[in-house]
Amino acid sequence: MAQQPITLIGGGLVGALLAQQLAQRGFAVEVFEKRPDPRLAGFLGGRSINLALAERGLQALRTAGLADDVLQRAVMMRGRMVHDRDGNSGLQRYGVDDSEVIWSVSRGALNMLLLDAAEAVGVRFHFGQSLVGADFGRQRIRLADEAGVERELDAGVLVGADGAGSAVRAAMNAHAPLGERIESLGHGYKELEIPPAGELPAAVLQLSGGHDQFALEPHALHIWPRGGYMCIALPNTEGSFTVTLFLPAQGAAPSFASLPDATAAAAFFREQFPGLLPLIPDFSKDFDSHPVGTLSTLYLDRWHLDGRALLLGDAAHAIVPFHGQGMNCGFEDTVVLANLLAEAPDDSAEVFAEFQRVRQPNADAIAAMALENYVEMRDSVADPHYLAKRELGALLAARIPTHYMARYRLVTFTHVPYAYALERGRAQDQLLEQLLRDAANVADIDIEAAAQLFQSKLEPLPRLRHG
Ligand code: FAD
């Protein structure tokens, strides 16, 4: 193929995977990445930050031929381990069995693997190069190196995979407004670390329920739901866990504003997360030195500037992290875009319009579900009505798998469009609510009659996986 070269800004998770997929399909791809090469420089100062990989992201990695390599470096998570204030915990499985699990992967290790894979198929990376401006009239971009020295380059087709604070988006928006709306959640997050079990006193480990080198059960995503806020923890292969505290940014206690330093935060943890605090020996150092991250949802009317520039991944549709789907959604983007471009390599305007047409309703749907999931994670997982609905759902899933699948499973373990999962989830939820309204508890519900209700009101589920 001898189409226009593609200039990609951002060699993060989505940019590196897209570059690999485009090069595999014969495109010449140059990537400009703001940070130094993490394979040489060490990723983000060596902190272990992880994220959950689910079926959609895995499917994209399978398409790229990388799924097995990634899974070798991942820890399986079967469900949510919910911890109450009294130190009790229980596992809520995500799926029906170990074919429906999610995977904790290191962001840094995954990024480095994707960079290697892209380079292996001919992608050229330029590290320490920030996009600082673009002239779409002349199809030129302006880049600054780490010393701030600027230069101009021809860009050909420009693709922005430069994340939530995208400079490509800012340049496109300055050229022709994109209809940008950024809705802040009003909650922030801070990462803390539970070290491998070998670094903790035996007395602490006796109470925590871990095994081998892990201080907690390794094959779970841990949640300490506390109503308006929560902590979660995901395992890392070497035995540590990355803990994330989600809390309102401002306002009456508790909020990040009401916890100005580690001393105040430790007192708050002693009260609200008493079982967790002893597992974080560097609590004060972590709390004082790690920044508070902000959480927002990004909506745009337009993702592209005719055939000259396109946004994808977080640059187009950053979402809050409570469904663990931001990267998964961005990875899905890469396959759709690479396939569309391969079909019509000389018509980027048509391809970009079609990409937005296909992906935007789905990005909007996962944005909405991610916001809803915050309430579910921090609050509902410990709520009796939610648990009754879950129990009834599980009975129906076993009885009529053709007509009922929990929305979480549709999002996490299948490839049905996110927009379909949202709509189907609403319809199913209405029926579950109707059944629970008329019964004191789940045992009083006639499952045969409930199954018939679902079969009469809902279409059968579509084919749930493909490829
Ligand atoms: P980024 O990962 O932000 O990468 C953008 C890249 O562009 C970076 O390398 C950056 O250095 C580079 N860049 C930026 N500006 C420029 C510039 N001007 N010039 C050149 N390069 C530039 N998703 C999941 O699927 N599962 C999870 O469990 C999950 N957990 C999360 C937890 C938290 C706390 C947060 C905040 C997010 C989480 N996400 C999760 C979302 C996920 O992190 C993002 O969706 C994903 O990183 C998006 O990838 P990206 O490549 O689009 O953007």
Short mmCIF file of N, CA and C in Angstrom, two decimals, residues 132-232:
data_model
loop_
_atom_site.label_atom_id
_atom_site.label_comp_id
_atom_site.label_asym_id
_atom_site.label_seq_id
_atom_site.Cartn_x
_atom_site.Cartn_y
_atom_site.Cartn_z
N VAL A 132 2.87 20.80 19.98
CA VAL A 132 2.51 22.07 20.62
C VAL A 132 1.62 22.92 19.72
N GLY A 133 1.43 22.50 18.47
CA GLY A 133 0.54 23.27 17.61
C GLY A 133 0.39 22.58 16.27
N ALA A 134 -0.64 22.99 15.53
CA ALA A 134 -0.84 22.41 14.19
C ALA A 134 -1.44 23.48 13.29
N ASP A 135 -1.00 23.48 12.04
CA ASP A 135 -1.57 24.38 11.04
C ASP A 135 -2.27 23.48 10.03
N PHE A 136 -3.59 23.37 10.18
CA PHE A 136 -4.31 22.41 9.35
C PHE A 136 -4.45 22.89 7.91
N GLY A 137 -4.30 24.21 7.70
CA GLY A 137 -4.32 24.73 6.33
C GLY A 137 -3.14 24.18 5.53
N ARG A 138 -1.97 24.13 6.16
CA ARG A 138 -0.75 23.66 5.47
C ARG A 138 -0.41 22.22 5.82
N GLN A 139 -1.25 21.58 6.64
CA GLN A 139 -0.99 20.22 7.13
C GLN A 139 0.43 20.09 7.71
N ARG A 140 0.74 21.06 8.59
CA ARG A 140 2.03 21.05 9.28
C ARG A 140 1.76 20.96 10.79
N ILE A 141 2.65 20.30 11.51
CA ILE A 141 2.55 20.28 12.98
C ILE A 141 3.79 20.91 13.58
N ARG A 142 3.63 21.40 14.83
CA ARG A 142 4.78 21.97 15.55
C ARG A 142 5.07 21.08 16.75
N LEU A 143 6.32 20.69 16.89
CA LEU A 143 6.74 19.80 17.98
C LEU A 143 7.79 20.49 18.83
N ALA A 144 7.79 20.20 20.13
CA ALA A 144 8.85 20.72 21.01
C ALA A 144 9.59 19.54 21.62
N ASP A 145 10.90 19.63 21.67
CA ASP A 145 11.64 18.56 22.34
C ASP A 145 11.73 18.85 23.85
N GLU A 146 12.45 18.01 24.58
CA GLU A 146 12.46 18.16 26.04
C GLU A 146 13.12 19.45 26.51
N ALA A 147 13.95 20.03 25.65
CA ALA A 147 14.58 21.31 26.00
C ALA A 147 13.70 22.49 25.58
N GLY A 148 12.54 22.18 24.98
CA GLY A 148 11.63 23.25 24.56
C GLY A 148 11.94 23.78 23.17
N VAL A 149 12.88 23.14 22.49
CA VAL A 149 13.24 23.61 21.14
C VAL A 149 12.17 23.11 20.15
N GLU A 150 11.63 24.07 19.37
CA GLU A 150 10.52 23.72 18.49
C GLU A 150 10.97 23.51 17.05
N ARG A 151 10.20 22.66 16.33
CA ARG A 151 10.44 22.50 14.89
C ARG A 151 9.09 22.20 14.24
N GLU A 152 9.05 22.38 12.91
CA GLU A 152 7.81 22.11 12.16
C GLU A 152 8.00 20.94 11.23
N LEU A 153 6.93 20.18 11.04
CA LEU A 153 6.99 19.01 10.16
C LEU A 153 5.73 18.92 9.33
N ASP A 154 5.81 18.30 8.14
CA ASP A 154 4.60 17.92 7.40
C ASP A 154 3.93 16.79 8.17
N ALA A 155 2.59 16.82 8.23
CA ALA A 155 1.93 15.82 9.06
C ALA A 155 1.20 14.76 8.26
N GLY A 156 0.87 14.96 7.01
CA GLY A 156 0.02 13.99 6.32
C GLY A 156 -1.29 13.86 7.07
N VAL A 157 -1.72 12.63 7.29
CA VAL A 157 -2.94 12.41 8.07
C VAL A 157 -2.55 12.38 9.55
N LEU A 158 -3.23 13.21 10.36
CA LEU A 158 -2.86 13.34 11.78
C LEU A 158 -3.88 12.61 12.65
N VAL A 159 -3.36 11.75 13.54
CA VAL A 159 -4.26 11.04 14.46
C VAL A 159 -3.81 11.36 15.89
N GLY A 160 -4.76 11.81 16.70
CA GLY A 160 -4.46 12.17 18.08
C GLY A 160 -4.85 11.05 19.04
N ALA A 161 -3.84 10.41 19.63
CA ALA A 161 -4.08 9.41 20.69
C ALA A 161 -3.33 9.92 21.92
N ASP A 162 -3.47 11.23 22.16
CA ASP A 162 -2.65 11.85 23.20
C ASP A 162 -3.44 12.12 24.48
N GLY A 163 -4.45 11.28 24.72
CA GLY A 163 -5.05 11.23 26.06
C GLY A 163 -6.03 12.36 26.35
N ALA A 164 -6.52 12.34 27.61
CA ALA A 164 -7.62 13.22 28.01
C ALA A 164 -7.28 14.70 27.82
N GLY A 165 -6.02 15.07 28.01
CA GLY A 165 -5.65 16.48 27.86
C GLY A 165 -5.12 16.78 26.46
N SER A 166 -5.60 16.06 25.47
CA SER A 166 -5.06 16.07 24.11
C SER A 166 -4.69 17.45 23.54
N ALA A 167 -3.44 17.56 23.08
CA ALA A 167 -3.00 18.79 22.39
C ALA A 167 -3.51 18.79 20.95
N VAL A 168 -3.68 17.60 20.36
CA VAL A 168 -4.25 17.55 19.01
C VAL A 168 -5.68 18.11 19.06
N ARG A 169 -6.42 17.70 20.09
CA ARG A 169 -7.80 18.19 20.23
C ARG A 169 -7.82 19.71 20.38
N ALA A 170 -6.91 20.24 21.18
CA ALA A 170 -6.87 21.69 21.38
C ALA A 170 -6.57 22.40 20.05
N ALA A 171 -5.66 21.83 19.26
CA ALA A 171 -5.31 22.45 17.98
C ALA A 171 -6.49 22.37 17.01
N MET A 172 -7.17 21.21 16.99
CA MET A 172 -8.34 21.07 16.10
C MET A 172 -9.44 22.03 16.53
N ASN A 173 -9.63 22.14 17.84
CA ASN A 173 -10.68 23.00 18.39
C ASN A 173 -10.43 24.46 18.06
N ALA A 174 -9.14 24.83 18.03
CA ALA A 174 -8.79 26.22 17.70
C ALA A 174 -9.05 26.49 16.21
N HIS A 175 -8.90 25.45 15.39
CA HIS A 175 -9.12 25.60 13.95
C HIS A 175 -10.62 25.66 13.63
N ALA A 176 -11.38 24.75 14.23
CA ALA A 176 -12.85 24.71 14.02
C ALA A 176 -13.44 24.03 15.25
N PRO A 177 -14.30 24.72 16.02
CA PRO A 177 -14.76 24.18 17.30
C PRO A 177 -15.34 22.77 17.19
N LEU A 178 -14.97 21.95 18.17
CA LEU A 178 -15.39 20.54 18.17
C LEU A 178 -16.63 20.31 19.03
N GLY A 179 -17.11 21.36 19.70
CA GLY A 179 -18.27 21.18 20.59
C GLY A 179 -17.87 20.45 21.86
N GLU A 180 -16.73 20.86 22.43
CA GLU A 180 -16.17 20.14 23.59
C GLU A 180 -16.93 20.45 24.88
N ARG A 181 -17.29 19.40 25.64
CA ARG A 181 -17.83 19.58 26.99
C ARG A 181 -17.07 18.65 27.92
N ILE A 182 -16.56 19.19 29.02
CA ILE A 182 -15.86 18.34 29.99
C ILE A 182 -16.63 18.42 31.29
N GLU A 183 -17.18 17.29 31.72
CA GLU A 183 -17.97 17.28 32.95
C GLU A 183 -17.16 16.65 34.07
N SER A 184 -16.80 17.48 35.03
CA SER A 184 -16.00 16.97 36.15
C SER A 184 -16.90 16.16 37.08
N LEU A 185 -16.37 15.06 37.59
CA LEU A 185 -17.15 14.24 38.53
C LEU A 185 -17.22 14.90 39.90
N GLY A 186 -16.26 15.76 40.17
CA GLY A 186 -16.23 16.38 41.50
C GLY A 186 -15.53 15.48 42.52
N HIS A 187 -15.10 14.30 42.09
CA HIS A 187 -14.34 13.39 42.96
C HIS A 187 -12.95 13.23 42.37
N GLY A 188 -11.97 13.02 43.23
CA GLY A 188 -10.61 12.79 42.77
C GLY A 188 -10.14 11.42 43.23
N TYR A 189 -8.88 11.10 42.92
CA TYR A 189 -8.34 9.82 43.37
C TYR A 189 -6.87 9.96 43.73
N LYS A 190 -6.44 9.04 44.59
CA LYS A 190 -5.03 9.01 45.00
C LYS A 190 -4.59 7.56 45.12
N GLU A 191 -3.39 7.27 44.60
CA GLU A 191 -2.89 5.89 44.63
C GLU A 191 -1.96 5.67 45.82
N LEU A 192 -2.13 4.50 46.46
CA LEU A 192 -1.32 4.09 47.61
C LEU A 192 -0.85 2.67 47.31
N GLU A 193 0.07 2.13 48.14
CA GLU A 193 0.54 0.80 47.78
C GLU A 193 0.59 -0.17 48.97
N ILE A 194 0.05 -1.39 48.73
CA ILE A 194 0.24 -2.50 49.67
C ILE A 194 1.43 -3.30 49.13
N PRO A 195 2.51 -3.44 49.90
CA PRO A 195 3.69 -4.15 49.37
C PRO A 195 3.45 -5.67 49.38
N PRO A 196 4.36 -6.43 48.76
CA PRO A 196 4.26 -7.89 48.84
C PRO A 196 4.26 -8.35 50.29
N ALA A 197 3.64 -9.53 50.53
CA ALA A 197 3.45 -10.02 51.90
C ALA A 197 4.76 -10.08 52.68
N GLY A 198 5.86 -10.42 52.00
CA GLY A 198 7.15 -10.56 52.67
C GLY A 198 7.61 -9.27 53.34
N GLU A 199 7.04 -8.16 52.97
CA GLU A 199 7.46 -6.88 53.55
C GLU A 199 6.53 -6.42 54.68
N LEU A 200 5.58 -7.30 55.06
CA LEU A 200 4.63 -6.91 56.12
C LEU A 200 4.80 -7.80 57.34
N PRO A 201 4.53 -7.29 58.56
CA PRO A 201 4.65 -8.12 59.76
C PRO A 201 3.64 -9.27 59.76
N ALA A 202 4.04 -10.39 60.33
CA ALA A 202 3.18 -11.58 60.36
C ALA A 202 1.83 -11.28 61.02
N ALA A 203 1.83 -10.47 62.06
CA ALA A 203 0.59 -10.18 62.78
C ALA A 203 -0.43 -9.50 61.86
N VAL A 204 0.05 -8.65 60.99
CA VAL A 204 -0.84 -7.95 60.05
C VAL A 204 -1.40 -8.95 59.03
N LEU A 205 -0.52 -9.86 58.56
CA LEU A 205 -0.93 -10.80 57.52
C LEU A 205 -1.95 -11.82 58.02
N GLN A 206 -1.87 -12.15 59.31
CA GLN A 206 -2.79 -13.14 59.88
C GLN A 206 -4.25 -12.72 59.67
N LEU A 207 -4.50 -11.43 59.68
CA LEU A 207 -5.87 -10.93 59.60
C LEU A 207 -6.31 -10.63 58.18
N SER A 208 -5.38 -10.57 57.22
CA SER A 208 -5.74 -9.95 55.95
C SER A 208 -6.26 -10.92 54.90
N GLY A 209 -6.07 -12.23 55.09
CA GLY A 209 -6.66 -13.20 54.15
C GLY A 209 -5.89 -13.40 52.87
N GLY A 210 -4.62 -13.04 52.84
CA GLY A 210 -3.85 -13.23 51.62
C GLY A 210 -3.21 -14.60 51.57
N HIS A 211 -2.51 -14.89 50.48
CA HIS A 211 -1.67 -16.09 50.48
C HIS A 211 -0.52 -15.93 49.50
N ASP A 212 0.45 -16.86 49.64
CA ASP A 212 1.71 -16.76 48.91
C ASP A 212 2.33 -15.38 49.15
N GLN A 213 2.74 -14.73 48.06
CA GLN A 213 3.41 -13.44 48.30
C GLN A 213 2.43 -12.28 48.40
N PHE A 214 1.12 -12.56 48.39
CA PHE A 214 0.11 -11.48 48.39
C PHE A 214 -0.49 -11.27 49.78
N ALA A 215 -0.64 -10.02 50.18
CA ALA A 215 -1.20 -9.71 51.50
C ALA A 215 -2.72 -9.88 51.54
N LEU A 216 -3.35 -9.84 50.36
CA LEU A 216 -4.80 -10.07 50.27
C LEU A 216 -5.02 -11.17 49.24
N GLU A 217 -6.25 -11.69 49.17
CA GLU A 217 -6.57 -12.66 48.12
C GLU A 217 -6.13 -12.07 46.76
N PRO A 218 -5.25 -12.78 46.03
CA PRO A 218 -4.72 -12.18 44.79
C PRO A 218 -5.72 -12.12 43.64
N HIS A 219 -6.65 -13.09 43.58
CA HIS A 219 -7.48 -13.18 42.36
C HIS A 219 -8.80 -12.45 42.51
N ALA A 220 -8.72 -11.22 42.95
CA ALA A 220 -9.93 -10.42 43.13
C ALA A 220 -9.59 -8.94 43.00
N LEU A 221 -10.62 -8.19 42.64
CA LEU A 221 -10.53 -6.72 42.72
C LEU A 221 -11.16 -6.36 44.06
N HIS A 222 -10.37 -5.82 44.96
CA HIS A 222 -10.86 -5.54 46.32
C HIS A 222 -11.56 -4.19 46.37
N ILE A 223 -12.69 -4.16 47.07
CA ILE A 223 -13.41 -2.89 47.24
C ILE A 223 -13.75 -2.71 48.72
N TRP A 224 -13.53 -1.51 49.20
CA TRP A 224 -13.97 -1.11 50.54
C TRP A 224 -15.02 -0.01 50.32
N PRO A 225 -16.30 -0.40 50.09
CA PRO A 225 -17.31 0.61 49.77
C PRO A 225 -17.76 1.33 51.04
N ARG A 226 -17.85 2.64 50.97
CA ARG A 226 -18.25 3.38 52.18
C ARG A 226 -19.30 4.43 51.88
N GLY A 227 -20.18 4.17 50.92
CA GLY A 227 -21.25 5.12 50.63
C GLY A 227 -20.80 6.16 49.64
N GLY A 228 -20.39 7.33 50.11
CA GLY A 228 -20.02 8.42 49.20
C GLY A 228 -18.60 8.31 48.66
N TYR A 229 -17.87 7.31 49.07
CA TYR A 229 -16.46 7.19 48.66
C TYR A 229 -16.03 5.75 48.82
N MET A 230 -14.82 5.41 48.40
CA MET A 230 -14.37 4.01 48.51
C MET A 230 -12.86 3.92 48.27
N CYS A 231 -12.32 2.76 48.63
CA CYS A 231 -10.99 2.36 48.18
C CYS A 231 -11.14 1.11 47.33
N ILE A 232 -10.28 0.95 46.36
CA ILE A 232 -10.18 -0.31 45.65
C ILE A 232 -8.71 -0.74 45.62
#
